[in-house]
mmCIF file of C-alpha atoms in Angstrom:
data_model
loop_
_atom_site.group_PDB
_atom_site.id
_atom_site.type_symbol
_atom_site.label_atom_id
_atom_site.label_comp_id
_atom_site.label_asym_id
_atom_site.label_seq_id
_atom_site.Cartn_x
_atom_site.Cartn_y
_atom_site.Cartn_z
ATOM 1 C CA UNK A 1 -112.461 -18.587 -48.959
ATOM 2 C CA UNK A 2 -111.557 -19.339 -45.377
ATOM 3 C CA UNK A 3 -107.724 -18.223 -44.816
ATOM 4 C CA UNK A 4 -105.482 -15.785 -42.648
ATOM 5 C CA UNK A 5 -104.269 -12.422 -44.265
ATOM 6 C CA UNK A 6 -101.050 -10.701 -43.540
ATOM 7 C CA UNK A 7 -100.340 -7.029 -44.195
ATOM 8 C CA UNK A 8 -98.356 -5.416 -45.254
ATOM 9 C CA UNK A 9 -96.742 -7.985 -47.202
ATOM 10 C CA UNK A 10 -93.221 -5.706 -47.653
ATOM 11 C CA UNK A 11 -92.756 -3.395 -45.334
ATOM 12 C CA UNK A 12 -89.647 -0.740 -44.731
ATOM 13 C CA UNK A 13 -88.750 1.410 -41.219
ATOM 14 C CA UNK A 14 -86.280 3.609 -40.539
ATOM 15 C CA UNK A 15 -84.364 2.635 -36.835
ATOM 16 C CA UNK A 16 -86.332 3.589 -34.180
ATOM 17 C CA UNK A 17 -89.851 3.305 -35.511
ATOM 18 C CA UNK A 18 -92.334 1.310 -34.403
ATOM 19 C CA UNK A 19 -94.363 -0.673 -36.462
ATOM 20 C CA UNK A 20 -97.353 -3.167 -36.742
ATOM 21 C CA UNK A 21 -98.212 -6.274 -38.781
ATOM 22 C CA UNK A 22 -101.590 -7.189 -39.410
ATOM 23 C CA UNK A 23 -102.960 -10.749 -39.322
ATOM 24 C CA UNK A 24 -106.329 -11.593 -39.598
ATOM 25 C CA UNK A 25 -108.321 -14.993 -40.204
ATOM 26 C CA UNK A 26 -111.930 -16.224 -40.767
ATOM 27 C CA UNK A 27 -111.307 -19.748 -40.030
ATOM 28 C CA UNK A 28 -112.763 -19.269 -37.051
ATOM 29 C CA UNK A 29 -109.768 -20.709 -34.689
ATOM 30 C CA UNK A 30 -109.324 -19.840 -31.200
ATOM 31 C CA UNK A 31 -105.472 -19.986 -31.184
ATOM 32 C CA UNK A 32 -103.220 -17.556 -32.946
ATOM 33 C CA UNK A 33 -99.016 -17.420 -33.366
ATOM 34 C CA UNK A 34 -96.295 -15.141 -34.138
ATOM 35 C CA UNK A 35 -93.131 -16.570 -35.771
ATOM 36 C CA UNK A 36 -90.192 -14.983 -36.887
ATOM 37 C CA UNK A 37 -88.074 -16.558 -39.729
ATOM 38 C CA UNK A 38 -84.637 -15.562 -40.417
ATOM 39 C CA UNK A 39 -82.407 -17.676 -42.948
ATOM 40 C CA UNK A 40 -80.746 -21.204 -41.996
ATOM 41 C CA UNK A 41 -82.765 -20.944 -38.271
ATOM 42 C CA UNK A 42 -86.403 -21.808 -39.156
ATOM 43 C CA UNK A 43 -89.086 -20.485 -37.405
ATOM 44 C CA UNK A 44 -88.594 -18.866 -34.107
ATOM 45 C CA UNK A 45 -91.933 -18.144 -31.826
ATOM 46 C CA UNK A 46 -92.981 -14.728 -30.713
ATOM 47 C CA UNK A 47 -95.991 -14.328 -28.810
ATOM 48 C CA UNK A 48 -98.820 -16.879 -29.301
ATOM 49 C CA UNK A 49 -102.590 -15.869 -28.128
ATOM 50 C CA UNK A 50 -105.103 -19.251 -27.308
ATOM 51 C CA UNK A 51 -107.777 -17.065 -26.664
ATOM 52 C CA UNK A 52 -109.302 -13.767 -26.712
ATOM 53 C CA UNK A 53 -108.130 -11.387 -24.256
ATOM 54 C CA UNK A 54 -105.007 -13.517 -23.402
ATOM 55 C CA UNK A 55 -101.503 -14.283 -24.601
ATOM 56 C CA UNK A 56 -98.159 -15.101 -23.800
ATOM 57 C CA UNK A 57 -94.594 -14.798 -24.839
ATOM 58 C CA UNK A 58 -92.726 -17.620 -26.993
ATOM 59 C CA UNK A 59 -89.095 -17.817 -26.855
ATOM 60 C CA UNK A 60 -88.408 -14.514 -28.983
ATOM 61 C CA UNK A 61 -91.003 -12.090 -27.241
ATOM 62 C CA UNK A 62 -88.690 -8.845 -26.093
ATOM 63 C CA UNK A 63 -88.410 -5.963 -28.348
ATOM 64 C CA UNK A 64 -92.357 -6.889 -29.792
ATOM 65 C CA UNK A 65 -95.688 -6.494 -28.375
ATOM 66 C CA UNK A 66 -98.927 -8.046 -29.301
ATOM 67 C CA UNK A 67 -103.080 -7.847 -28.407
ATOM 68 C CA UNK A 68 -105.921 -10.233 -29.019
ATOM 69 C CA UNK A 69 -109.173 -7.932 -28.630
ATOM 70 C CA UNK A 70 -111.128 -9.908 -31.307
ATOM 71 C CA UNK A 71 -110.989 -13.987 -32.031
ATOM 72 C CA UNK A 72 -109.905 -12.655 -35.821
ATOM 73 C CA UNK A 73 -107.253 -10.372 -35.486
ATOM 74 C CA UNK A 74 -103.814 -10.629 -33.670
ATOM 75 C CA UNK A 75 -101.457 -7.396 -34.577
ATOM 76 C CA UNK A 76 -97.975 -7.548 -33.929
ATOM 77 C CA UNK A 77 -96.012 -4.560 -32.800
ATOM 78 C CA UNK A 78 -92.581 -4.310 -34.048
ATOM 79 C CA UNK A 79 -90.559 -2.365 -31.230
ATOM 80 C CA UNK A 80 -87.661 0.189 -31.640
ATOM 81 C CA UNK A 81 -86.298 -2.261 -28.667
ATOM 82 C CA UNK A 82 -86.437 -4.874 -30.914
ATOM 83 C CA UNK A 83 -82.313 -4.608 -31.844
ATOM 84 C CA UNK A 84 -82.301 -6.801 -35.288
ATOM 85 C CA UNK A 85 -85.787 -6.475 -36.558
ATOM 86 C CA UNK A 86 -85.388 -7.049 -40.186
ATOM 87 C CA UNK A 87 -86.908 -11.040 -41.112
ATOM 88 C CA UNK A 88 -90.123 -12.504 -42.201
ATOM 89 C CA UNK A 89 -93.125 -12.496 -40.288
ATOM 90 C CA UNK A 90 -95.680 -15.341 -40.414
ATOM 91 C CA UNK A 91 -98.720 -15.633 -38.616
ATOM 92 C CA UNK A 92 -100.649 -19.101 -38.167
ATOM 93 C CA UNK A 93 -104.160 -20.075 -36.437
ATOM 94 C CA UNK A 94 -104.882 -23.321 -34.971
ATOM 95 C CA UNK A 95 -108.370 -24.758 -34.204
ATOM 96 C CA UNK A 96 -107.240 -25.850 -30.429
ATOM 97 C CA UNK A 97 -103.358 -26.736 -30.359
ATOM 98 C CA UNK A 98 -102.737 -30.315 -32.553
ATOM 99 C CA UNK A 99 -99.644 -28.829 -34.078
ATOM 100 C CA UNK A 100 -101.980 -28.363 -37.141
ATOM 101 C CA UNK A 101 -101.049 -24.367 -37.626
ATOM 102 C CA UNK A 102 -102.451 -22.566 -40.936
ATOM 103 C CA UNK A 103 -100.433 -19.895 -42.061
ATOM 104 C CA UNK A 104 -100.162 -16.667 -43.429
ATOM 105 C CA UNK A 105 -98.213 -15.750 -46.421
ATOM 106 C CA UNK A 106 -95.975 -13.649 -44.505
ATOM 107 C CA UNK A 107 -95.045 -9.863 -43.985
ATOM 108 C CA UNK A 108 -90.863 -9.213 -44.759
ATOM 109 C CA UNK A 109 -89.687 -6.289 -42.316
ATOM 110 C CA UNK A 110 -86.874 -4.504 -43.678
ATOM 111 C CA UNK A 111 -85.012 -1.695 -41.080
ATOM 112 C CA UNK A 112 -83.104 0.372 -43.190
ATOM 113 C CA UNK B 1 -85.219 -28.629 -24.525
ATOM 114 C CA UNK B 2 -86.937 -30.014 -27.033
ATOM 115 C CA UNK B 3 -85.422 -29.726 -30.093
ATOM 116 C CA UNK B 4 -85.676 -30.841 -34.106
ATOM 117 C CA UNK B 5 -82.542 -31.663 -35.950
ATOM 118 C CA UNK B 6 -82.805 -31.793 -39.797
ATOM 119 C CA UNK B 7 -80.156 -32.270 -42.620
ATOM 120 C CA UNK B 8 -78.860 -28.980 -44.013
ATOM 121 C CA UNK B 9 -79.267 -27.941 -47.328
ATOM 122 C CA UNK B 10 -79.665 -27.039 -50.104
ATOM 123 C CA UNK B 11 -80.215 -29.974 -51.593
ATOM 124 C CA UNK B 12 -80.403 -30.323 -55.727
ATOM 125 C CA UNK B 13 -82.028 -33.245 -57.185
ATOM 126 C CA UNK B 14 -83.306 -34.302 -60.860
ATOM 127 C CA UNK B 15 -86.805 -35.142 -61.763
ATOM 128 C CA UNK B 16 -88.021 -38.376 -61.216
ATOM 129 C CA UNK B 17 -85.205 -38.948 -58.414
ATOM 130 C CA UNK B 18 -85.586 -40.108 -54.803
ATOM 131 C CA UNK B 19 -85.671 -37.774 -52.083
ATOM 132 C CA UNK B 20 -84.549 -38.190 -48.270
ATOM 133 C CA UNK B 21 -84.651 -35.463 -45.950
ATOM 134 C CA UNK B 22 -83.145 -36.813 -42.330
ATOM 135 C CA UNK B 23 -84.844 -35.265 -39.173
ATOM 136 C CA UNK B 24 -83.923 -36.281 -35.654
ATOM 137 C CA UNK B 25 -85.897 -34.981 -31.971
ATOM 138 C CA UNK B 26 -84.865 -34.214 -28.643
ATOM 139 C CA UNK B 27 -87.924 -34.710 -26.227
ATOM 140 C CA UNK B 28 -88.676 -34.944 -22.541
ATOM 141 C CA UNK B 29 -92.127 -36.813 -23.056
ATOM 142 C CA UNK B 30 -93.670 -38.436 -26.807
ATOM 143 C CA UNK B 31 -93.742 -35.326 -29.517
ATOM 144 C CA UNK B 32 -96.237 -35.194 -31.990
ATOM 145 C CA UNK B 33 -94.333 -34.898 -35.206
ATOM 146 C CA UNK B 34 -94.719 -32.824 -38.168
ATOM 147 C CA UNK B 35 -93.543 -32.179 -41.647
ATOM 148 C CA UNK B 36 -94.352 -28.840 -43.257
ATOM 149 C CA UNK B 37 -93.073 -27.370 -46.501
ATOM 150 C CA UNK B 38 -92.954 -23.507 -47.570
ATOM 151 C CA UNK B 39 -93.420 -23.063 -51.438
ATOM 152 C CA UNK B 40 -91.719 -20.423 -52.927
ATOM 153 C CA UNK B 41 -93.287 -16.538 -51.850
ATOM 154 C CA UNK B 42 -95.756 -18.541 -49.396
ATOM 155 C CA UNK B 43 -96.372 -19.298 -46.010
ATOM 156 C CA UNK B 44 -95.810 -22.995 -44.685
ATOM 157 C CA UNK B 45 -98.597 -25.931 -44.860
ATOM 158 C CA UNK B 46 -98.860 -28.728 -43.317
ATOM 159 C CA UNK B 47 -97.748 -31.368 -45.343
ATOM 160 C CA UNK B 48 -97.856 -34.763 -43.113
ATOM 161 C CA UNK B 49 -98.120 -35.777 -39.448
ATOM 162 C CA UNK B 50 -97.953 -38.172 -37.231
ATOM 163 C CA UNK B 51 -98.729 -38.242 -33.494
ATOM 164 C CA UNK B 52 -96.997 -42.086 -31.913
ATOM 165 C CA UNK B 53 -94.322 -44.180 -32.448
ATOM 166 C CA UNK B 54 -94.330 -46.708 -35.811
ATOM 167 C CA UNK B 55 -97.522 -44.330 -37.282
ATOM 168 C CA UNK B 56 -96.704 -43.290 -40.786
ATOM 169 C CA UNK B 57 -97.297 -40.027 -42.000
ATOM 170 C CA UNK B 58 -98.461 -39.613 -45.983
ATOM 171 C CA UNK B 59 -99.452 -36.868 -48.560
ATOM 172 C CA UNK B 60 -98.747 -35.939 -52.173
ATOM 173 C CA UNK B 61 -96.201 -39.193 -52.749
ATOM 174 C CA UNK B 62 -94.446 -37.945 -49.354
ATOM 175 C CA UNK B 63 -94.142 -40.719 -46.423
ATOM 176 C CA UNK B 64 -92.335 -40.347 -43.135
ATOM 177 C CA UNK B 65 -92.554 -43.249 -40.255
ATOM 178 C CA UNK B 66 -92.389 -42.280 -36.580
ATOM 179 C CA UNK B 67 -89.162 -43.948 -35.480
ATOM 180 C CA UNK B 68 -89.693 -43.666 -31.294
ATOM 181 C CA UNK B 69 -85.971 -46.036 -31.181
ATOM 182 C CA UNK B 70 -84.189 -43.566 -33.479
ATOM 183 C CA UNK B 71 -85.915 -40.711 -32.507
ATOM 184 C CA UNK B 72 -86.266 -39.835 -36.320
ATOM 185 C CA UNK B 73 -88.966 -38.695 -38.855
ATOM 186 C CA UNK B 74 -87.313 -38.584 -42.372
ATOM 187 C CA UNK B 75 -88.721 -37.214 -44.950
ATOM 188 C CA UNK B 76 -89.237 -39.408 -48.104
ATOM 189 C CA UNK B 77 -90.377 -39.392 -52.041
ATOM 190 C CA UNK B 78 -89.568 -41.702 -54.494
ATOM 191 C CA UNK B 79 -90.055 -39.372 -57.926
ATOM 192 C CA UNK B 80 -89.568 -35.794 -57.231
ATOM 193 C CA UNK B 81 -91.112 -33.464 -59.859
ATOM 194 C CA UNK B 82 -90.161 -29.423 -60.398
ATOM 195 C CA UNK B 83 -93.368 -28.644 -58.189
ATOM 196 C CA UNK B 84 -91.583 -30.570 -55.453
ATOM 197 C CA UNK B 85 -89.296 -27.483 -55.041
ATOM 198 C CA UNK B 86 -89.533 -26.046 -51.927
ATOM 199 C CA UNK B 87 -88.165 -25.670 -48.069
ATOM 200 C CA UNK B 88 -89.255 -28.264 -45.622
ATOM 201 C CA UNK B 89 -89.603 -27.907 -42.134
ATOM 202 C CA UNK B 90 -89.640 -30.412 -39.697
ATOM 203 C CA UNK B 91 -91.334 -29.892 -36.561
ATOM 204 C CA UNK B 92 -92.334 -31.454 -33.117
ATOM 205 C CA UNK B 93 -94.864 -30.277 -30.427
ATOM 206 C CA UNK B 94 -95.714 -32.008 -27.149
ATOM 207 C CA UNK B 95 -99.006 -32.927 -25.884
ATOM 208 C CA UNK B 96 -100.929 -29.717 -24.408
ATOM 209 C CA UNK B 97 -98.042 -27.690 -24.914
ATOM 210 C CA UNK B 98 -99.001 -24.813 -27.565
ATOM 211 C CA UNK B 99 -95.438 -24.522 -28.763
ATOM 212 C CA UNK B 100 -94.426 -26.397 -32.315
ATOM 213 C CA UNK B 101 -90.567 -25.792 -32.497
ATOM 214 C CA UNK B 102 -89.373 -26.164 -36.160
ATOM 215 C CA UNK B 103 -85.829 -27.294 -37.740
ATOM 216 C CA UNK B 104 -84.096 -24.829 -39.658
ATOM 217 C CA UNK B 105 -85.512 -25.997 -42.756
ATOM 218 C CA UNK B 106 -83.899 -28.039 -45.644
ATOM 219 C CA UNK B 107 -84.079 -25.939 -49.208
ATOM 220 C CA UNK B 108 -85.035 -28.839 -52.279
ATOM 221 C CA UNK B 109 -84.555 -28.171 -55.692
ATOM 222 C CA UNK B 110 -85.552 -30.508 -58.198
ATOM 223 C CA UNK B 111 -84.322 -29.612 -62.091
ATOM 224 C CA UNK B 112 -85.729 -30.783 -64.983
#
């Protein structure tokens, strides 16, 4: 089946780590998005990536990093610079952008 | 900037009862609008869209109308079941723009 997978799907650092979140999809899309979700503010976006190779920041982007080597995969790096990391991570793919996002099942980063 | 507005939660509703979720927009240009929902432990899917004034969205009993006057996209069902339970997003993005900015999400809970 055609989807996007996030891993870890719970995940736990200690301050000053860095970390990465895995997202990966065979739906063959060319786009690919961040978003952070924290409770009672919906979806914020981090980095999004419309092709290979290339990316760019989203309103959220300081404190994480991202790379787009491959069309399937689009890790996210979870900085120590990042100052209130702990929140649900979902990942989405888009054919071209139609607002029509498919989405992972999301990674929650806990900093304890 | 542009900007979605929806009603705040939770909201708590019996079965078989008739469900409005309000959503206003802020936009410099005309938004393609969206409606996506987030089951519980899952990622978000698309549940309806529509992309110009008056066009009515529709999927799974749920309608919403493009209202270009009102600058409004609520969220309707007329018989909510258990399964309906869920957090809905609304969302808007504008044409070649690869940013969909979300509301903070509206939590439903329908009881038996």
């Amino acid at each position: 089946d055609g989807g996007i997978t996030q891993s870890p799907k719970y995940l736990f650092r200690k301050e000053g780590q860095n970390v990465t979140l895995s997202c990966e999809q065979n739906l063959n899309h060319d786009a690919m998005y961040w978003y952070r979700q924290d409770p009672g503010q919906g979806l914020r976006l981090i980095y999004y990536s419309q092709i290979v190779n290339d990316f760019q920041k989203g309103d959220i982007a300081e404190g994480y990093s991202v790379s787009r080597e491959k069309k399937e995969s689009f890790p996210l790096t979870v900085t120590s610079a990042q100052k209130n990391p702990t929140a649900f991570y979902l990942c989405a793919s888009s054919i071209s952008f139609t607002g029509e996002l498919f989405f992972g099942e999301g990674s929650r980063l806990t900093v304890l | 900037g542009d900007s979605v507005t929806q009603m705040e939660g939770p909201v708590t509703l019996s079965e078989e009862a008739f469900l409005t979720i309000n959503c206003t927009y802020t936009a410099t240009g005309y938004p393609s609008l969206f409606w996506y929902v987030q089951y519980p432990g899952e990622g978000l899917q698309l549940l309806l869209k529509a992309t110009k004034a008056d066009d009515k969205g529709s999927n799974k009993g749920f309608e919403a109308t493009y209202r270009k006057e009102t600058t409004s996209f609520h969220l309707e069902k007329g018989s909510v079941q258990v399964s309906d339970s869920a957090v809905y997003f609304c969302a808007l993005t504008l044409s070649n723009d690869y940013k969909l900015s979300f509301g903070a999400g509206t939590t439903v809970t329908v009881r038996a």
